[in-house]
């Protein structure tokens, strides 16, 4: 009998994704990212999807009140390494890459 696999995320993936979303929101609200564009823009983190092994997180963000989103997204991508480091401290994770 073949095993039926579901493409729906597991409860653990949803829980960890919500923890990462809350941590990213907290970091952005505190103004910990040292970038003028990010500091003056309100950024909504709507969802974080985790990979099945919980090693890769994809955050879906929307800059509010900005016509051109590309500058804000590029600024967030430039600070991705810093955000990963801060997430490791906030979440208490041993391996956040």
XYZ file of C-alpha atoms in Angstrom:
97
model
C 0.000 0.000 0.000
C 1.440 3.369 -1.031
C 1.929 6.039 1.597
C -0.214 9.104 1.014
C 1.765 12.309 1.382
C 0.210 15.677 1.954
C 1.561 18.935 0.632
C 0.023 20.802 3.564
C 2.463 22.122 6.172
C 2.765 20.229 9.429
C 1.757 21.716 12.776
C 5.427 22.111 13.675
C 6.175 23.985 10.435
C 3.252 26.344 11.130
C 4.302 26.914 14.748
C 7.952 27.621 13.911
C 6.902 29.849 11.004
C 4.710 31.900 13.336
C 7.558 32.224 15.850
C 9.912 33.430 13.108
C 7.263 35.882 11.848
C 6.799 37.326 15.326
C 10.573 37.616 15.815
C 11.072 39.411 12.471
C 8.246 41.794 13.329
C 9.821 42.468 16.719
C 13.235 43.181 15.181
C 11.731 45.581 12.639
C 9.564 47.366 15.241
C 12.521 47.944 17.535
C 14.452 49.557 14.693
C 17.399 47.188 15.071
C 18.149 47.242 11.335
C 20.441 50.186 10.722
C 18.980 51.416 7.429
C 17.145 54.707 6.912
C 14.726 53.270 4.356
C 13.742 50.338 6.573
C 13.476 52.532 9.678
C 11.097 55.012 8.053
C 8.938 52.399 6.279
C 6.164 50.437 7.940
C 6.703 46.809 6.923
C 4.050 44.132 7.353
C 5.258 40.541 7.706
C 2.204 38.621 6.558
C 3.521 35.059 6.533
C 6.626 32.949 6.999
C 6.747 29.544 5.312
C 9.205 26.986 6.603
C 10.823 24.168 4.639
C 10.060 20.629 5.755
C 13.412 20.367 7.561
C 12.831 23.809 9.196
C 16.152 25.121 7.867
C 14.829 27.567 5.266
C 12.276 30.271 5.979
C 10.613 32.392 3.322
C 9.146 35.613 4.699
C 6.386 37.415 2.814
C 6.574 41.134 3.545
C 4.711 44.200 2.306
C 5.961 47.752 2.732
C 2.927 49.874 3.629
C 2.540 53.352 2.170
C 5.256 52.911 -0.455
C 4.527 52.938 -4.179
C 7.727 51.196 -5.288
C 8.382 48.096 -3.177
C 11.644 47.112 -4.876
C 13.835 49.535 -2.909
C 12.507 48.292 0.423
C 12.803 44.629 -0.586
C 16.372 45.220 -1.798
C 17.215 46.906 1.522
C 15.825 43.926 3.445
C 17.822 41.539 1.245
C 20.999 43.566 1.908
C 20.442 43.102 5.649
C 19.458 39.417 5.447
C 22.640 38.244 7.186
C 22.045 40.644 10.088
C 18.408 39.546 10.349
C 19.430 35.868 10.454
C 21.874 36.639 13.256
C 19.292 38.570 15.256
C 16.741 35.794 14.713
C 19.189 33.322 16.200
C 19.470 35.460 19.346
C 15.755 36.172 19.629
C 14.660 32.588 19.018
C 17.518 30.988 20.928
C 18.273 28.729 17.995
C 21.594 26.950 17.720
C 21.743 26.961 13.941
C 20.109 29.815 12.049
C 21.659 30.207 8.617
